[in-house]
Coordinates of C-alpha atoms and ligand atoms in Angstrom, one line a residue:
X11 CA -12.5 -36.0 -10.3
X12 CA -11.4 -32.0 -10.5
X13 CA -9.3 -31.4 -7.8
X14 CA -9.8 -27.7 -6.6
X15 CA -6.6 -26.1 -4.9
X16 CA -7.7 -27.1 -1.0
X17 CA -5.0 -24.1 -0.1
X18 CA -8.2 -21.7 -0.4
X19 CA -10.1 -23.4 2.4
X20 CA -7.4 -22.6 5.0
X21 CA -8.5 -18.8 4.0
X22 CA -10.5 -17.5 7.4
X23 CA -13.2 -15.2 6.1
X24 CA -12.7 -11.7 4.9
X25 CA -15.0 -9.9 7.7
X26 CA -13.5 -6.9 7.8
X27 CA -15.4 -3.7 5.8
X28 CA -18.3 -6.5 5.6
X29 CA -18.4 -6.2 9.2
X30 CA -18.1 -2.2 9.2
X31 CA -20.2 -1.9 6.1
X32 CA -23.1 -4.5 8.5
X33 CA -22.6 -2.4 11.7
X34 CA -22.6 0.6 10.2
X35 CA -26.0 -0.1 7.9
X36 CA -27.9 -0.8 11.0
X37 CA -27.1 1.6 12.8
X38 CA -28.6 3.9 10.5
X39 CA -31.5 2.3 10.2
X40 CA -31.9 2.4 14.8
X41 CA -31.1 6.0 14.0
X42 CA -33.1 6.9 10.2
X43 CA -31.1 10.2 9.2
X44 CA -28.2 10.3 11.1
X45 CA -25.3 10.9 9.7
X46 CA -22.6 9.4 9.6
X47 CA -18.4 10.5 9.8
X48 CA -17.0 7.6 7.7
X49 CA -12.4 7.7 8.6
X50 CA -12.0 4.1 7.9
X51 CA -11.7 3.4 4.0
X52 CA -8.3 3.4 2.3
X53 CA -10.2 4.6 -0.6
X54 CA -9.3 8.0 -2.4
X55 CA -11.6 10.9 -2.2
X56 CA -10.6 13.8 -4.8
X57 CA -11.1 12.6 -8.7
X58 CA -8.0 12.6 -11.1
X59 CA -5.7 15.0 -11.5
X60 CA -6.5 17.7 -14.8
X61 CA -3.4 16.5 -16.5
X62 CA -4.5 12.5 -16.4
X63 CA -8.1 14.1 -17.8
X64 CA -6.3 15.9 -20.6
X65 CA -4.3 12.8 -21.6
X66 CA -7.1 10.5 -21.1
X67 CA -8.7 11.9 -23.2
X68 CA -6.3 13.0 -25.7
X69 CA -5.3 8.9 -26.2
X70 CA -9.5 8.1 -26.0
X71 CA -9.6 10.8 -29.8
X72 CA -6.0 9.0 -31.3
X73 CA -7.3 4.8 -30.6
X74 CA -10.6 6.6 -32.8
X75 CA -8.3 7.5 -35.8
X76 CA -6.3 4.6 -38.7
X77 CA -2.7 6.4 -38.4
X78 CA -2.3 7.0 -34.6
X79 CA -4.6 3.3 -33.2
X80 CA -3.2 1.7 -31.2
X81 CA -3.8 -2.7 -30.3
X82 CA -2.7 -4.8 -28.5
X83 CA 0.7 -3.3 -26.6
X84 CA 3.8 -4.8 -25.2
X85 CA 3.4 -6.8 -22.7
X86 CA 6.0 -5.9 -20.4
X87 CA 4.4 -1.8 -20.8
X88 CA 4.1 0.3 -22.6
X89 CA 8.6 2.2 -23.8
X90 CA 7.6 5.4 -22.7
X91 CA 5.9 4.8 -19.5
X92 CA 8.8 2.2 -18.4
X93 CA 11.1 5.2 -20.0
X94 CA 8.9 7.4 -17.7
X95 CA 9.2 5.8 -14.4
X96 CA 12.9 4.9 -14.6
X97 CA 13.7 8.7 -14.7
X98 CA 11.3 9.2 -11.7
X99 CA 13.7 7.4 -10.0
X100 CA 16.6 9.0 -11.4
X101 CA 15.5 12.6 -9.6
X102 CA 15.8 10.1 -6.7
X103 CA 19.3 9.0 -7.7
X104 CA 18.5 5.2 -8.4
X105 CA 19.6 3.9 -11.3
X106 CA 16.9 1.9 -13.2
X107 CA 17.0 0.7 -16.7
X108 CA 13.4 0.8 -17.9
X109 CA 13.1 -2.8 -18.6
X110 CA 13.9 -3.0 -15.1
X111 CA 10.3 -1.0 -14.6
X112 CA 6.9 -3.0 -15.6
X113 CA 3.9 -1.8 -16.2
X114 CA 1.4 -3.3 -13.9
X115 CA -2.6 -3.4 -13.3
X116 CA -2.1 -1.4 -9.7
X117 CA -0.4 -3.5 -6.7
X118 CA -2.9 -5.8 -5.6
X119 CA -2.7 -7.6 -8.9
X120 CA 1.3 -7.6 -8.6
X121 CA 1.2 -8.7 -5.2
X122 CA -0.8 -11.8 -6.4
X123 CA 1.4 -12.6 -9.5
X124 CA 4.1 -12.2 -8.0
X125 CA 4.1 -14.9 -6.5
X126 CA 4.5 -17.4 -9.9
X127 CA 7.7 -16.8 -9.9
X128 CA 8.8 -18.7 -6.4
X129 CA 8.3 -22.4 -5.3
X130 CA 6.0 -23.5 -2.9
X131 CA 8.7 -24.9 -0.2
X132 CA 9.2 -21.4 0.5
X133 CA 9.0 -19.0 3.9
X134 CA 7.1 -16.0 3.7
X135 CA 7.6 -13.7 7.1
X136 CA 5.1 -11.2 6.8
X137 CA 5.5 -8.1 9.3
X138 CA 2.4 -7.4 11.5
X139 CA -0.3 -5.6 11.7
X140 CA -0.3 -6.0 7.7
X141 CA -1.7 -5.1 5.0
X142 CA -4.3 -8.6 4.7
X143 CA -3.6 -9.8 0.8
X144 CA 0.3 -10.6 1.6
X145 CA -1.4 -13.9 3.9
X146 CA -3.9 -14.7 1.9
X147 CA -1.9 -14.4 -1.3
X148 CA 0.1 -16.9 0.4
X149 CA -2.1 -18.9 2.1
X150 CA -4.0 -19.5 -1.6
X151 CA -0.4 -20.6 -2.9
X152 CA 0.1 -23.2 0.0
X153 CA 2.9 -21.6 1.6
X154 CA 3.8 -21.2 5.3
X155 CA 3.8 -17.9 7.2
X156 CA 5.8 -16.4 9.2
X157 CA 4.1 -13.7 11.9
X158 CA 6.8 -10.7 12.7
X159 CA 5.0 -9.0 14.8
X160 CA 5.4 -5.4 15.3
X161 CA 4.0 -3.0 18.6
X162 CA 4.7 0.6 20.1
X163 CA 7.4 -1.6 21.6
X164 CA 9.6 -1.4 18.2
X165 CA 7.8 1.5 17.0
X166 CA 5.6 -0.7 14.4
X167 CA 9.2 -1.5 12.7
X168 CA 10.2 -4.5 13.5
X169 CA 13.8 -5.7 13.0
X170 CA 15.5 -9.1 11.9
X171 CA 17.9 -11.3 13.7
X172 CA 20.9 -13.5 12.9
X173 CA 18.3 -16.1 14.2
X174 CA 15.5 -15.2 11.7
X175 CA 14.6 -17.7 8.9
X176 CA 12.9 -17.4 5.8
X177 CA 13.2 -17.0 2.0
X178 CA 10.4 -14.1 1.5
X179 CA 10.1 -10.3 3.6
X180 CA 7.1 -8.1 2.9
X181 CA 7.7 -5.0 3.8
X182 CA 5.6 -1.6 3.7
X183 CA 6.9 0.9 4.2
X184 CA 5.5 4.2 4.6
X185 CA 2.8 1.3 6.8
X186 CA -0.7 0.1 6.1
X187 CA -2.0 0.9 8.8
X188 CA 0.4 1.6 11.1
X189 CA 1.7 5.2 9.3
X190 CA 5.3 4.2 10.2
X191 CA 8.4 4.8 8.0
X192 CA 12.0 2.6 7.6
X193 CA 14.7 4.7 7.7
X194 CA 17.4 4.3 5.3
X195 CA 19.4 2.7 8.3
X196 CA 15.9 0.2 9.2
X197 CA 15.7 -0.5 5.5
X198 CA 20.0 -1.2 5.6
X199 CA 19.5 -3.5 8.5
X200 CA 17.6 -5.4 6.1
X201 CA 18.7 -5.9 3.0
X202 CA 22.1 -7.0 4.1
X203 CA 20.0 -9.1 6.1
X204 CA 18.6 -10.6 2.9
X205 CA 21.8 -10.7 1.2
X206 CA 24.0 -12.9 3.9
X207 CA 21.2 -15.4 3.5
X208 CA 19.1 -15.4 -0.4
X209 CA 16.6 -14.4 0.9
X210 CA 14.4 -11.7 -1.7
X211 CA 12.7 -8.8 0.3
X212 CA 9.4 -8.2 -1.6
X213 CA 8.9 -3.8 -0.6
X214 CA 5.3 -2.9 -1.3
X215 CA 6.2 1.0 -1.7
X216 CA 2.5 1.7 -2.2
X217 CA 2.3 4.9 0.1
X218 CA 6.3 6.0 -1.4
X219 CA 4.9 10.1 -2.5
X220 CA 3.3 10.5 1.6
X221 CA 6.8 10.6 2.9
X222 CA 7.7 13.8 4.3
X223 CA 10.2 13.7 6.4
X224 CA 13.5 14.1 3.6
X225 CA 15.6 11.3 5.0
X226 CA 13.4 8.7 4.9
X227 CA 13.9 6.4 1.5
X228 CA 10.9 6.3 -0.8
X229 CA 12.2 3.2 -2.9
X230 CA 14.2 -0.2 -1.6
X231 CA 16.5 1.1 -4.0
X232 CA 18.4 3.8 -2.0
X233 CA 20.0 1.1 -0.1
X234 CA 23.5 -0.2 -1.7
X235 CA 22.4 -3.5 -1.6
X236 CA 19.5 -3.8 -3.4
X237 CA 19.3 -4.7 -6.0
X238 CA 20.9 -8.6 -5.6
X239 CA 17.4 -9.2 -3.0
X240 CA 14.3 -6.8 -3.5
X241 CA 11.7 -6.0 -5.9
X242 CA 9.5 -3.1 -5.3
X243 CA 5.5 -2.8 -5.7
X244 CA 4.4 0.3 -6.5
X245 CA 0.5 2.4 -7.9
X246 CA -0.4 4.9 -8.2
X247 CA -4.0 4.1 -6.5
X248 CA -3.0 6.9 -3.7
X249 CA -0.2 8.2 -5.5
X250 CA -2.7 9.7 -8.0
X251 CA -6.3 8.3 -7.3
X252 CA -5.8 5.9 -9.6
X253 CA -7.7 3.7 -7.0
X254 CA -10.7 3.4 -10.2
X255 CA -8.7 3.5 -12.6
X256 CA -6.1 0.7 -12.3
X257 CA -2.0 1.2 -12.8
X258 CA 0.9 0.8 -10.8
X259 CA 4.3 -0.9 -11.6
X260 CA 7.3 -3.4 -10.1
X261 CA 10.6 -2.5 -10.0
X262 CA 12.7 -5.7 -11.2
X263 CA 16.9 -5.6 -11.6
X264 CA 18.4 -7.3 -13.7
X265 CA 21.3 -8.7 -11.2
X266 CA 17.7 -10.1 -8.9
X267 CA 19.1 -14.1 -9.4
X268 CA 18.9 -17.5 -7.7
X269 CA 19.5 -20.5 -8.6
X270 CA 21.1 -19.2 -12.1
X271 CA 17.8 -17.6 -13.0
X272 CA 16.9 -14.0 -13.7
X273 CA 13.5 -13.2 -12.0
X274 CA 14.0 -9.6 -13.9
X275 CA 13.7 -12.8 -17.4
X276 CA 11.8 -14.8 -15.3
X277 CA 8.6 -12.2 -15.4
X278 CA 9.3 -11.0 -18.4
X279 CA 7.8 -14.7 -19.4
X280 CA 5.1 -14.9 -17.3
X281 CA 4.4 -11.4 -18.6
X282 CA 3.9 -12.3 -22.3
X283 CA 2.3 -15.8 -21.2
X284 CA 0.3 -14.1 -18.9
X285 CA -1.0 -11.0 -20.3
X286 CA -0.7 -8.4 -22.8
X287 CA -1.0 -5.6 -21.1
X288 CA -2.3 -3.1 -19.8
X289 CA -4.1 -0.5 -22.7
X290 CA -2.8 2.1 -24.2
X291 CA -4.9 4.9 -22.9
X292 CA -4.5 3.9 -19.0
X293 CA -0.3 4.2 -19.5
X294 CA -1.2 7.2 -21.2
X295 CA -3.1 8.7 -18.1
X296 CA -0.2 7.4 -16.9
X297 CA 2.8 8.7 -17.9
X298 CA 0.5 12.7 -17.8
X299 CA 1.6 11.4 -13.3
X300 CA 4.9 12.2 -14.2
X301 CA 5.0 15.7 -15.5
X302 CA 6.1 18.4 -14.7
X303 CA 2.8 19.8 -14.4
X304 CA 1.2 16.2 -13.0
X305 CA 3.8 15.9 -10.4
X306 CA 2.8 19.3 -9.3
X307 CA -0.9 18.4 -9.3
X308 CA -0.3 15.0 -8.1
X309 CA 1.4 17.0 -5.2
X310 CA -1.8 19.5 -4.3
X311 CA -4.5 16.6 -4.0
X312 CA -2.0 15.0 -1.3
X313 CA -1.3 17.4 0.6
X314 CA -5.6 17.5 1.0
X315 CA -5.5 15.3 2.7
X316 CA -2.5 16.2 4.9
X317 CA -4.6 18.4 5.9
X318 CA -6.6 16.3 7.7
X319 CA -3.8 14.4 8.8
X320 CA -2.5 17.4 10.0
X321 CA -6.4 18.5 12.0
X322 CA -6.8 15.2 13.0
X323 CA -2.7 14.7 14.6
X324 CA -4.2 18.0 16.4
X325 CA -7.7 16.3 17.6
X326 CA -5.3 13.0 19.2
X327 CA -2.8 15.2 20.3
X328 CA -5.0 17.8 22.4
X329 CA -6.6 14.4 23.6
X330 CA -3.4 13.1 24.9
X331 CA -4.5 9.8 22.4
X332 CA -1.1 8.5 21.7
X333 CA -0.9 7.3 18.2
X334 CA 1.4 6.8 15.0
X335 CA 2.1 7.0 11.8
X336 CA 0.0 10.7 9.8
X337 CA 3.3 12.4 9.0
X338 CA 4.2 10.3 6.1
X339 CA 1.7 7.9 5.0
X340 CA -1.6 8.7 5.2
X341 CA -3.5 7.1 7.9
X342 CA -2.8 7.0 11.6
X343 CA -2.8 4.2 14.7
X344 CA -4.5 5.4 17.2
X345 CA -3.5 3.0 20.5
X346 CA -7.3 2.2 21.8
X347 CA -7.7 4.3 25.3
X348 CA -7.9 2.6 28.6
X349 CA -7.4 -1.0 26.8
X350 CA -10.4 -1.4 25.2
X351 CA -10.7 -3.9 22.2
X352 CA -10.9 -2.5 18.8
X353 CA -14.6 -3.5 18.2
X354 CA -15.3 -2.7 21.1
X355 CA -14.1 1.0 20.6
X356 CA -15.2 0.8 16.7
X357 CA -18.8 0.6 18.5
X358 CA -18.2 3.7 20.9
X359 CA -16.9 5.6 18.5
X360 CA -20.3 4.7 16.3
X361 CA -22.8 4.9 18.4
X362 CA -21.8 7.9 21.1
X363 CA -20.0 10.5 17.4
X364 CA -21.0 8.7 14.3
X365 CA -16.8 8.5 13.0
X366 CA -16.5 5.3 11.8
X367 CA -12.5 3.9 11.7
X368 CA -11.4 0.7 11.2
X369 CA -10.3 -1.8 13.9
X370 CA -6.9 -2.4 13.9
X371 CA -7.4 -6.6 14.9
X372 CA -8.4 -6.4 10.9
X373 CA -5.0 -6.5 10.0
X374 CA -3.7 -8.8 12.2
X375 CA -3.7 -10.5 16.2
X376 CA -1.3 -7.3 16.6
X377 CA -3.9 -4.9 15.4
X378 CA -5.6 -6.1 17.7
X379 CA -6.3 -2.5 20.7
X380 CA -5.1 -0.3 17.8
X381 CA -7.4 1.9 15.9
X382 CA -6.9 3.4 11.7
X383 CA -7.8 6.5 10.2
X384 CA -7.8 6.6 7.0
X385 CA -7.1 10.5 5.8
X386 CA -8.6 10.1 2.3
X387 CA -11.6 11.5 3.5
X388 CA -13.5 14.9 2.7
X389 CA -12.0 17.5 4.7
X390 CA -15.5 19.3 6.2
X391 CA -16.1 15.7 7.4
X392 CA -12.6 15.1 8.7
X393 CA -12.3 18.5 11.1
X394 CA -16.0 17.3 12.1
X395 CA -14.6 14.4 12.9
X396 CA -11.8 15.3 15.0
X397 CA -13.5 17.5 17.1
X398 CA -16.0 15.3 18.8
X399 CA -13.2 12.6 19.2
X400 CA -11.4 15.2 21.2
X401 CA -14.6 15.9 23.5
X402 CA -15.2 11.9 23.4
X403 CA -11.1 11.3 24.2
X404 CA -10.4 13.6 26.6
X405 CA -10.5 13.4 30.1
Ligands
PLP33 N1 -0.7 -2.0 -0.6 C1 -1.1 -2.0 0.3 C2 -0.2 -2.1 1.1 C3 -2.0 -1.2 0.4 O1 -2.2 0.0 1.3 C4 -3.3 -1.3 -0.8 C5 -4.0 -0.8 -1.0 O2 -5.0 0.3 0.0 C6 -2.1 -1.8 -2.2 C7 -1.2 -2.6 -2.0 C8 -2.9 -1.6 -3.8 O3 -2.5 -1.3 -4.5 P1 -3.8 -1.5 -5.4 O4 -5.0 0.1 -6.1 O5 -3.1 -0.8 -6.8 O6 -4.2 -2.7 -6.0

């Protein structure tokens, strides 16, 4: 008889967004016609930019003609997109060869699939609070998980010390949910720590495009030594509104070797076995993101989200609330007032001012006592939510 992967029995029920939806539905049922201000979801609200739409249409037309039709794409990505992404890194002073860039269907897919490269016996260290997929993907793989707590005492940016032992480390910067971003010096310490132990950093850079401060690194490969200890996972979801279109990329340097095996070569072998590549049409759309016009247009969208963040930060400042993020990330991470737990604060915001956010407890135990606001919503709703928050929180 077939034995399923019994590790799935160790997964906690993923109830966060379902629970939020259940509570908001119940509220609307009890208050028909009530207007809610949704600051919870991590999905974007602005459509794809014109440069991308144009490229997608042109690629669809190419697929209609015998002479320009494309069948299977190379499994690791179309050369035109791999080269374009390598040039994007070069603009920041990071030299990559195109075959170190792998085109993907998004960061979530990669965060799960990449685990194929590592032995089950490796211990995974996850900085917390964390994007829940890191924990769940490792539970599914049967791996031991160590939690690296963070909090106000380290500004939600935990640092390694000589006692810390792990093989696989998840770092997310700028961070979801806290919005905190590592400095160059802090990332250098992680790189040094990983190289000294032969550990590997999985660096989630899904929010790099939201970094405003000049000196903060957008990529771990801006740090000397990272090419021998890091893989970077990136996404066009939040950068360019590809959440429903699906496109991302992963960087695996050629120098990255363990036990005499090249992780880059292993990933080529994995992709050529397990995928037939991302569609030609989507890759053309993705390449348009990196043109001068595309970069200008996505920047305009990001500025709308940044203005939402500014409006919210102003309200929280005036209310005297303690919060992190907002500057280099599309999330604000607020300490719940009066030591309230995060679900109690959720209920209070919903019932008293009709604002819906995300309780920090959904991001692991370190998130308890905190609350996440997303800035991806509509500007009018964000302004109204900010005004209501100020009124509620102001002493
Ligand atoms: N990594 C982080 C930190 C995220 O917050 C998200 C999505 O919210 C992802 C990865 C997944 O991105 P994608 O849409 O590319 O799968």
